[in-house]
MMTF fields as JSON, N, C-alpha, C and O atoms, coordinates in Angstrom:
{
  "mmtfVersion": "1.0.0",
  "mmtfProducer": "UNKNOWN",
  "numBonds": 455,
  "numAtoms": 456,
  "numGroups": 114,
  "numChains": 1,
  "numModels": 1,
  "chainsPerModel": [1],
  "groupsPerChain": [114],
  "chainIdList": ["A"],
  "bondAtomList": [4, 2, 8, 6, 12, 10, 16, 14, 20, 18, 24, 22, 28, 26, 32, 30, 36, 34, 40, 38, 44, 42, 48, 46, 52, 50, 56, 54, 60, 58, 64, 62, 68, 66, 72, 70, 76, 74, 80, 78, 84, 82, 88, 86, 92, 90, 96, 94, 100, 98, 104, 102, 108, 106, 112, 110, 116, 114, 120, 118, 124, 122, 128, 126, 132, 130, 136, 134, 140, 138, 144, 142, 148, 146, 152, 150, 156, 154, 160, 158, 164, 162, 168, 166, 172, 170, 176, 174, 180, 178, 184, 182, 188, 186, 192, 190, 196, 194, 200, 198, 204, 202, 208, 206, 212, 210, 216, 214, 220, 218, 224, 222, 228, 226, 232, 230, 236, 234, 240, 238, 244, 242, 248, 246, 252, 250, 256, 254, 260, 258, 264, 262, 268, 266, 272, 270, 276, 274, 280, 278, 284, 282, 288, 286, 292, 290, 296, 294, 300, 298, 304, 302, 308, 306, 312, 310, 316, 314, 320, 318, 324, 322, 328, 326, 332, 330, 336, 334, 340, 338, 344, 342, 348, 346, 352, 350, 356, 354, 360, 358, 364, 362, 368, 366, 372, 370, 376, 374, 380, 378, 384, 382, 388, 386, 392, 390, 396, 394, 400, 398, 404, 402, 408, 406, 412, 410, 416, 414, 420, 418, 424, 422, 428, 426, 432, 430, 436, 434, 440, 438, 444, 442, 448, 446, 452, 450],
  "bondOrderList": [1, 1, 1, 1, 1, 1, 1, 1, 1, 1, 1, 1, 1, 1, 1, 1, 1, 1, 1, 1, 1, 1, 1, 1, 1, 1, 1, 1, 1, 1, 1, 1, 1, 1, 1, 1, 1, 1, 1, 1, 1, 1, 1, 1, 1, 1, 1, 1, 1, 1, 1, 1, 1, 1, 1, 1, 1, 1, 1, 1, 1, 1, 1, 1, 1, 1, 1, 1, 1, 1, 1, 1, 1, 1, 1, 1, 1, 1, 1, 1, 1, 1, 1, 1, 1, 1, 1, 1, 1, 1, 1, 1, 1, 1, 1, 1, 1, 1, 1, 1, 1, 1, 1, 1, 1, 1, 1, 1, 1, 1, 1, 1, 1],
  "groupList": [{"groupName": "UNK", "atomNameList": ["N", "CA", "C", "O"], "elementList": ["N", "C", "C", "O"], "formalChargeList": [0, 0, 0, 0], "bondAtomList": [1, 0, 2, 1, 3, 2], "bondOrderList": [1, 1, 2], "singleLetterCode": "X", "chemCompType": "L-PEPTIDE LINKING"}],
  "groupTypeList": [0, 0, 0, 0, 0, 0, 0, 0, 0, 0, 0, 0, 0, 0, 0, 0, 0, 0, 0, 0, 0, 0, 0, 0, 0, 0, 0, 0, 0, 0, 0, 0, 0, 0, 0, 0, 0, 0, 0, 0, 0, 0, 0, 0, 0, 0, 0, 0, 0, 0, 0, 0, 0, 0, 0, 0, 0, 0, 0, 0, 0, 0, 0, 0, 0, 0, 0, 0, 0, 0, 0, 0, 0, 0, 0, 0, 0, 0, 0, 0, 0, 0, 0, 0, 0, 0, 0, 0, 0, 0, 0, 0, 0, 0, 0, 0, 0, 0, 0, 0, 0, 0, 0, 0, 0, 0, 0, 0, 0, 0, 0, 0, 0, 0],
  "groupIdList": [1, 2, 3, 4, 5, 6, 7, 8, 9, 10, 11, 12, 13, 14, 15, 16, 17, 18, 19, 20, 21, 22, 23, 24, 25, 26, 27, 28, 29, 30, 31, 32, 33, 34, 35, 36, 37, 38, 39, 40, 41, 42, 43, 44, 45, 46, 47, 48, 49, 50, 51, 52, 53, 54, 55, 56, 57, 58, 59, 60, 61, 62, 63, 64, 65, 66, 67, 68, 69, 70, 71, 72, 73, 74, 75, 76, 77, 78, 79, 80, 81, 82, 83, 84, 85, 86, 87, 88, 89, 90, 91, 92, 93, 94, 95, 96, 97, 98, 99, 100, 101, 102, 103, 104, 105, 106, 107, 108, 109, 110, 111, 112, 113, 114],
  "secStructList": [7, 6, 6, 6, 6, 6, 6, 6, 6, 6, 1, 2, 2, 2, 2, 2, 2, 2, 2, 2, 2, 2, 2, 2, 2, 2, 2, 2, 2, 2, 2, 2, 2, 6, 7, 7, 1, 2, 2, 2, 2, 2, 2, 2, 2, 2, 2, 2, 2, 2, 2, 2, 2, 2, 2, 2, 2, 2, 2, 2, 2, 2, 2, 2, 2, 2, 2, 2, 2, 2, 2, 2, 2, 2, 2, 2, 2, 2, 2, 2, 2, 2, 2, 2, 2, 7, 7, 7, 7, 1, 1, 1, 7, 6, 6, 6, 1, 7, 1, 1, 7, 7, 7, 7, 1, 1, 7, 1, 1, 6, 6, 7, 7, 7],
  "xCoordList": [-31.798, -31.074, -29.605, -28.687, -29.507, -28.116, -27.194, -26.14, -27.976, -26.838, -26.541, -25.498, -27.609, -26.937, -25.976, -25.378, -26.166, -24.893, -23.649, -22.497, -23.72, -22.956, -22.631, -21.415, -22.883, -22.445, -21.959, -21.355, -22.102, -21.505, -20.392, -19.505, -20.3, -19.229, -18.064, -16.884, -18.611, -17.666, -17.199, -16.257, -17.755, -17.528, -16.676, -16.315, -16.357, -15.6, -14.499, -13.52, -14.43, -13.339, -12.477, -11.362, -13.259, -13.067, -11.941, -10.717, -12.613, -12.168, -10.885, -10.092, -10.386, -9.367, -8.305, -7.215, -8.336, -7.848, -7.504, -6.335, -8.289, -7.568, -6.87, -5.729, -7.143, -6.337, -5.025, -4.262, -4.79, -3.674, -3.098, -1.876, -3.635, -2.863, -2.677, -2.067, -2.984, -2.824, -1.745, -0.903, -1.385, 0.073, 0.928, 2.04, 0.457, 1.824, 2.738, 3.969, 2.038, 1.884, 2.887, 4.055, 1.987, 3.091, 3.604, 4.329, 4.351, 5.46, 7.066, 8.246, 6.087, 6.774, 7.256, 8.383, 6.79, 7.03, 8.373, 9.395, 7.878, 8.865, 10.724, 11.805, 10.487, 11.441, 12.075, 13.182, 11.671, 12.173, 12.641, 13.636, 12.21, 12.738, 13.778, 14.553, 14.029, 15.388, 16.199, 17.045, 15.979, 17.014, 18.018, 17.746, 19.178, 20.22, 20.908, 21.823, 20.446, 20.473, 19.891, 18.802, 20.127, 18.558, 18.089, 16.925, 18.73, 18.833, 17.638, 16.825, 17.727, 17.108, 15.638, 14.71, 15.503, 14.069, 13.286, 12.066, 14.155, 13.758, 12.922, 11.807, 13.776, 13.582, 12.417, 11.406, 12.402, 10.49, 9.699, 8.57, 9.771, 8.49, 8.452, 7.401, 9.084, 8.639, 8.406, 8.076, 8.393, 7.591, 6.394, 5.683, 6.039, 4.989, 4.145, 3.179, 4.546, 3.684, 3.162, 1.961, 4.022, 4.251, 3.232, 2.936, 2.754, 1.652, 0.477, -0.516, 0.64, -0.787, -1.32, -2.469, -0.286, -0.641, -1.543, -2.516, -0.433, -1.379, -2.584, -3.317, -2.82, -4.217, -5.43, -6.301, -5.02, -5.492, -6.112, -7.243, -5.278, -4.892, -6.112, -7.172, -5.589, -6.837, -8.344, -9.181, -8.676, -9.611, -10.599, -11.765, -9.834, -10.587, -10.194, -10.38, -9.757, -10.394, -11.317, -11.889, -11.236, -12.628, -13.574, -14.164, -13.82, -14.767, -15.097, -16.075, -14.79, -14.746, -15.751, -16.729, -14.734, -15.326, -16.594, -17.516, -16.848, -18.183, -19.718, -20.781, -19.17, -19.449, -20.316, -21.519, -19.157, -18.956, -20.114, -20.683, -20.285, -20.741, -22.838, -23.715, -22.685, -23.686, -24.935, -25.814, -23.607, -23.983, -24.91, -26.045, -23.811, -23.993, -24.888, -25.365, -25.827, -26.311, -27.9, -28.967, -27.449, -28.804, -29.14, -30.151, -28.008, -28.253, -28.806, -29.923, -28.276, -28.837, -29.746, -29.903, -30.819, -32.26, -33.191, -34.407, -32.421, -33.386, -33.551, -34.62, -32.078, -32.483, -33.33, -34.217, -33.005, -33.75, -35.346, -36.188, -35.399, -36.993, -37.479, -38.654, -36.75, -37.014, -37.198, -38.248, -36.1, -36.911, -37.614, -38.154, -37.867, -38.866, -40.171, -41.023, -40.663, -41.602, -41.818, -43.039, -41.197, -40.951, -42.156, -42.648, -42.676, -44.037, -43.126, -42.168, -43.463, -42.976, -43.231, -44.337, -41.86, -41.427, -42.552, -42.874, -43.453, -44.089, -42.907, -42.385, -42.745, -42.588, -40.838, -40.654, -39.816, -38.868, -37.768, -37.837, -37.177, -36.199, -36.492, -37.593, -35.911, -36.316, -35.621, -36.055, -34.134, -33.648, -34.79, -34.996, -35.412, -36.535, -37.433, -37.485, -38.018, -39.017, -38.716, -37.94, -39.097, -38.098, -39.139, -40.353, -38.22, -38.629, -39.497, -39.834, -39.923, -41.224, -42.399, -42.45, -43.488, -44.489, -44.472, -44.101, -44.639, -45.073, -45.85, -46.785, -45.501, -46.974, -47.86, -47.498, -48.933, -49.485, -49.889, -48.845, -50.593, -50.452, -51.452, -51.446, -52.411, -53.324, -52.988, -53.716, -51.911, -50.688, -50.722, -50.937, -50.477, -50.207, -51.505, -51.611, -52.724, -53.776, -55.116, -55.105, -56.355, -56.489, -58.114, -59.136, -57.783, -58.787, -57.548, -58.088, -56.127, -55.558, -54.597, -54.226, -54.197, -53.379, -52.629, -52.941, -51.213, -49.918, -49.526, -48.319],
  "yCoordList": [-13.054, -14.246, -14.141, -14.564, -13.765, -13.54, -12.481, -12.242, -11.616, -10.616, -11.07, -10.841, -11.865, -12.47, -14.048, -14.588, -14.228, -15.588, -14.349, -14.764, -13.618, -12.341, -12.095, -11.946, -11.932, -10.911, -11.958, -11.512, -13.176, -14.984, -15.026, -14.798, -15.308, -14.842, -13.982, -14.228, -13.041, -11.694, -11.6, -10.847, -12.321, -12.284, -13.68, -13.877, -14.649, -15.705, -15.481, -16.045, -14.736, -14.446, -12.712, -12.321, -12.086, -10.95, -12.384, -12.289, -13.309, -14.251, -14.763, -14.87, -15.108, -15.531, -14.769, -15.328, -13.201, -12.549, -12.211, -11.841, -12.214, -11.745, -12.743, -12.478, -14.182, -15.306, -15.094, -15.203, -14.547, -14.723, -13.197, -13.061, -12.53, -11.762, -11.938, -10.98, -12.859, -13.052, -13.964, -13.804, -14.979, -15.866, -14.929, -14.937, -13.866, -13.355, -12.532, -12.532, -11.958, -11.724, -12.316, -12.017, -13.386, -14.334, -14.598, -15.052, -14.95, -15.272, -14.435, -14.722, -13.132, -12.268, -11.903, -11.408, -11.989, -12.452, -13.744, -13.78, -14.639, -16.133, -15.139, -15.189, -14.531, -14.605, -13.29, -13.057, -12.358, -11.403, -12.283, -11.862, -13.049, -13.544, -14.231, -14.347, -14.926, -15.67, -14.485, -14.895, -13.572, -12.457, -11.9, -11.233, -12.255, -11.696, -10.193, -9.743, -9.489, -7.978, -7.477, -7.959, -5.996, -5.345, -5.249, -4.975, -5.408, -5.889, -6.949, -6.836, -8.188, -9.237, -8.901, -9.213, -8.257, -7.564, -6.768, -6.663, -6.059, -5.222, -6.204, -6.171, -6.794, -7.689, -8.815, -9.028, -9.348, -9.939, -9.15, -9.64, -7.67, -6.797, -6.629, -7.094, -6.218, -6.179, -7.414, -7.415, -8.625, -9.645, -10.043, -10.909, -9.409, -9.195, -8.221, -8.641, -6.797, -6.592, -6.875, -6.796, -7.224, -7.292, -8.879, -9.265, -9.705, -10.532, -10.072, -10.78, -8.973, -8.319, -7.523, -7.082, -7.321, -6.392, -7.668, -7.549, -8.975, -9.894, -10.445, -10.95, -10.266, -10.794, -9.73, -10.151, -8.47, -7.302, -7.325, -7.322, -7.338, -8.103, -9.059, -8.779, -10.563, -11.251, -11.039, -11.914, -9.91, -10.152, -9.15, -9.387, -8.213, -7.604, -8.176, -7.368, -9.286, -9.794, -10.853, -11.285, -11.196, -12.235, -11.62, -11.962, -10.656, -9.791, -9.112, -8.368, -9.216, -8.832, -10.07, -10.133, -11.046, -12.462, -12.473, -12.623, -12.342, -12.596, -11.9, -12.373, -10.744, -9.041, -9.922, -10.01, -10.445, -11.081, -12.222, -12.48, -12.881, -13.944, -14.132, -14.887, -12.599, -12.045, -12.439, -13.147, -10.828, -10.281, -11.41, -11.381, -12.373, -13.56, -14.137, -14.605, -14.552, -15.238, -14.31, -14.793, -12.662, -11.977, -12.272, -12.874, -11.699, -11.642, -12.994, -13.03, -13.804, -15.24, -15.561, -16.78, -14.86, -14.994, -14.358, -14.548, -13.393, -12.078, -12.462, -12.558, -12.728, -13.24, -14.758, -15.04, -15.342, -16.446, -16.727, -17.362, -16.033, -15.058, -14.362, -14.492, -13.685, -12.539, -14.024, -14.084, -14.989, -15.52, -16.444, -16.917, -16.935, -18.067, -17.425, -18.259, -16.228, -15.213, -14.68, -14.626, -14.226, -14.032, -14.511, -15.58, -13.859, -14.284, -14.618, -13.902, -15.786, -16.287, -15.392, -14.954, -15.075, -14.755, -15.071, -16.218, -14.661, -14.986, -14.359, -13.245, -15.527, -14.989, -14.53, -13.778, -14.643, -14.053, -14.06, -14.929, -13.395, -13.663, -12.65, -12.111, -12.351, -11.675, -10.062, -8.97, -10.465, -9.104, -8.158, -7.078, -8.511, -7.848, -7.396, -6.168, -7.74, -7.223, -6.012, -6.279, -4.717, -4.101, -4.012, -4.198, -3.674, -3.839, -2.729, -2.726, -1.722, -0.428, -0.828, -1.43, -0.091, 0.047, 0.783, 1.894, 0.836, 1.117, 2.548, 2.488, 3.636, 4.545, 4.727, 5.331, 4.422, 4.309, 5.983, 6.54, 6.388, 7.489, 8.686, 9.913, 7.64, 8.006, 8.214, 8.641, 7.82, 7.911, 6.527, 5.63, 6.178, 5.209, 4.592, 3.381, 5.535, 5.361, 5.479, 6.495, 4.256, 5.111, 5.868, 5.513, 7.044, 8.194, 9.112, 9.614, 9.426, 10.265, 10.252, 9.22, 11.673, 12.302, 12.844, 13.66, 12.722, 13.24, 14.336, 14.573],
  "zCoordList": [-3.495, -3.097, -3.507, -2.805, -4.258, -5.057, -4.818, -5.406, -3.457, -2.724, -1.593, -0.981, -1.185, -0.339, -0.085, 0.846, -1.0, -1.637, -2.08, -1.95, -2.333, -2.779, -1.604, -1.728, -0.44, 0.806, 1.788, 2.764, 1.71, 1.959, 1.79, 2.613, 0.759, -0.066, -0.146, -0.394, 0.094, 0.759, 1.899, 2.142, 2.767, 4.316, 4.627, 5.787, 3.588, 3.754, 3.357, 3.845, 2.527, 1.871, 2.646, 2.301, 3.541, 4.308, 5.524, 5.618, 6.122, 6.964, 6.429, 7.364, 5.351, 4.984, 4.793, 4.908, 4.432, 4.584, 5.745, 5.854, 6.88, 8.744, 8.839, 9.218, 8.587, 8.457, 8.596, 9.556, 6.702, 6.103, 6.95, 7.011, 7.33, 8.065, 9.408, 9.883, 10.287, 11.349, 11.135, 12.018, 10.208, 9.948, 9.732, 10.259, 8.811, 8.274, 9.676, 9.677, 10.65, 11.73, 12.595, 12.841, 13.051, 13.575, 13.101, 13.986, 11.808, 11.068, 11.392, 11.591, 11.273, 11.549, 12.838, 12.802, 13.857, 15.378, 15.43, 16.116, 14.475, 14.95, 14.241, 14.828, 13.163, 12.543, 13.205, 12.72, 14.191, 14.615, 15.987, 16.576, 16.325, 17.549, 17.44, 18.389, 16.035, 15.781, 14.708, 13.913, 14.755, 14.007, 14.993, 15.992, 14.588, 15.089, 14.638, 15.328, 13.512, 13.328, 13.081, 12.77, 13.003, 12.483, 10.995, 10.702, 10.392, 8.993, 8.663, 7.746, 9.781, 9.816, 10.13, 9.384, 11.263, 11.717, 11.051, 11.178, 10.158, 9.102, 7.837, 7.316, 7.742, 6.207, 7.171, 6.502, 8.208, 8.213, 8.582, 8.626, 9.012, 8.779, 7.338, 6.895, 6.581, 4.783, 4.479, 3.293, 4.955, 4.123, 4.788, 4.278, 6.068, 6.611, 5.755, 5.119, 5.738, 4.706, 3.623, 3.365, 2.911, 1.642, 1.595, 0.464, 2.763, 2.456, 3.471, 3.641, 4.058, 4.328, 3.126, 3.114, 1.921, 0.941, -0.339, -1.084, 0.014, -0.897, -0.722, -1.572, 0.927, 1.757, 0.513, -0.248, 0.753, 0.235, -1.594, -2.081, -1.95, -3.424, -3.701, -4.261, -3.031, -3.122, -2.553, -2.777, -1.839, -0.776, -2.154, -2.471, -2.669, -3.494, -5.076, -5.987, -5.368, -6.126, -6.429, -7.429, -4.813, -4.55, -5.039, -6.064, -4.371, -4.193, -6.043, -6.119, -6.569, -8.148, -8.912, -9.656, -8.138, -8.827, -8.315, -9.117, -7.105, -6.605, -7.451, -7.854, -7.419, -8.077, -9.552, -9.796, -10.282, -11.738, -12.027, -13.088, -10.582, -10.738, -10.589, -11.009, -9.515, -9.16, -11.095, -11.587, -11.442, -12.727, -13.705, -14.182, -13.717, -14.769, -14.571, -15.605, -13.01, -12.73, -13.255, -13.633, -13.062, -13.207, -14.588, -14.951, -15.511, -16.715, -17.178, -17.696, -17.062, -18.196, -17.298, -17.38, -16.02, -16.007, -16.405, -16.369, -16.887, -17.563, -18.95, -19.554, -19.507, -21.155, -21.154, -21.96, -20.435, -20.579, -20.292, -20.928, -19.147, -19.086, -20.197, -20.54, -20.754, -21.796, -23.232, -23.872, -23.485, -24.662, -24.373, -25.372, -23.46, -23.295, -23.361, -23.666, -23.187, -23.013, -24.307, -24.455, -25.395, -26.623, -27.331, -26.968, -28.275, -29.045, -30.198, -30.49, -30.885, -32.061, -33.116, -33.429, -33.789, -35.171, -36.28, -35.969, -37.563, -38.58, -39.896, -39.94, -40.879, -41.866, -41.733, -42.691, -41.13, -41.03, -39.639, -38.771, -39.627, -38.146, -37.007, -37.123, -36.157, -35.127, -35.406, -35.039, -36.356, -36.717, -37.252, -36.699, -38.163, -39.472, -38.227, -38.306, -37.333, -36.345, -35.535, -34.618, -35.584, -34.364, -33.258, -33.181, -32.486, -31.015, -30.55, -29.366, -31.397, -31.171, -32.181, -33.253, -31.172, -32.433, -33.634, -33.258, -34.788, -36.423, -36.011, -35.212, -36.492, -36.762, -37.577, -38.586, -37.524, -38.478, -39.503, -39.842, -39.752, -40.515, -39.684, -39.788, -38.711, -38.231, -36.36, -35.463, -36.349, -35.337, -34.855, -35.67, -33.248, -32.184, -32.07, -31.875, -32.207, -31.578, -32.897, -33.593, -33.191, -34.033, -33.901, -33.313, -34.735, -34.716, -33.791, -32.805, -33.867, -33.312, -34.544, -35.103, -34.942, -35.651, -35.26, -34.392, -35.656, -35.659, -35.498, -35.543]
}
């Protein structure tokens, strides 16, 4: 569920970006049509780019955030799965317990030796 709220996500933000490059676009069209040198024509293609480069910019850091948000959403269901599931502590904290089995002397298993 969460790749695809992830891939939603990505594709709205893919949309805002053609957006912002389709203004910058025409922007750039209006301001070459009222430029009287080439100086002028020059200087609104570089600010044309220069916000197809920020479309860019943001489109992949949506996309980071999204990435980020994925993550967060996995992780705090896994830990929260993981302690609600958790067999209660006797005698002490959860540090003192480790997380493998003990060998016993007689090994893992018993009537099996080491």
């Amino acid at each position: 569920m969460q790749s695809a709220m992830e891939k939603l996500s990505n594709m709205g933000s893919v949309a805002k970006k053609k957006l912002k490059i389709c203004r910058a676009k025409l922007d750039e069209k209006v301001q070459k049509a009222s430029a009287k040198t080439a100086e002028e024509r020059k200087i609104a293609e570089e600010r044309r780019k220069a916000a197809e480069a920020e479309a860019k910019r943001e489109l992949h850091e949506a996309k980071a955030r999204h990435a980020a948000q994925k993550l967060r959403t996995r992780q705090s269901h896994v830990l929260g799965h993981r302690l609600h599931h958790q067999p209660p502590v006797e005698g002490g904290s959860a540090a003192n317990v480790p997380a493998y089995p003990i060998a016993s002397p007689e090994g893992y298993y018993p009537g099996h030796r080491i």
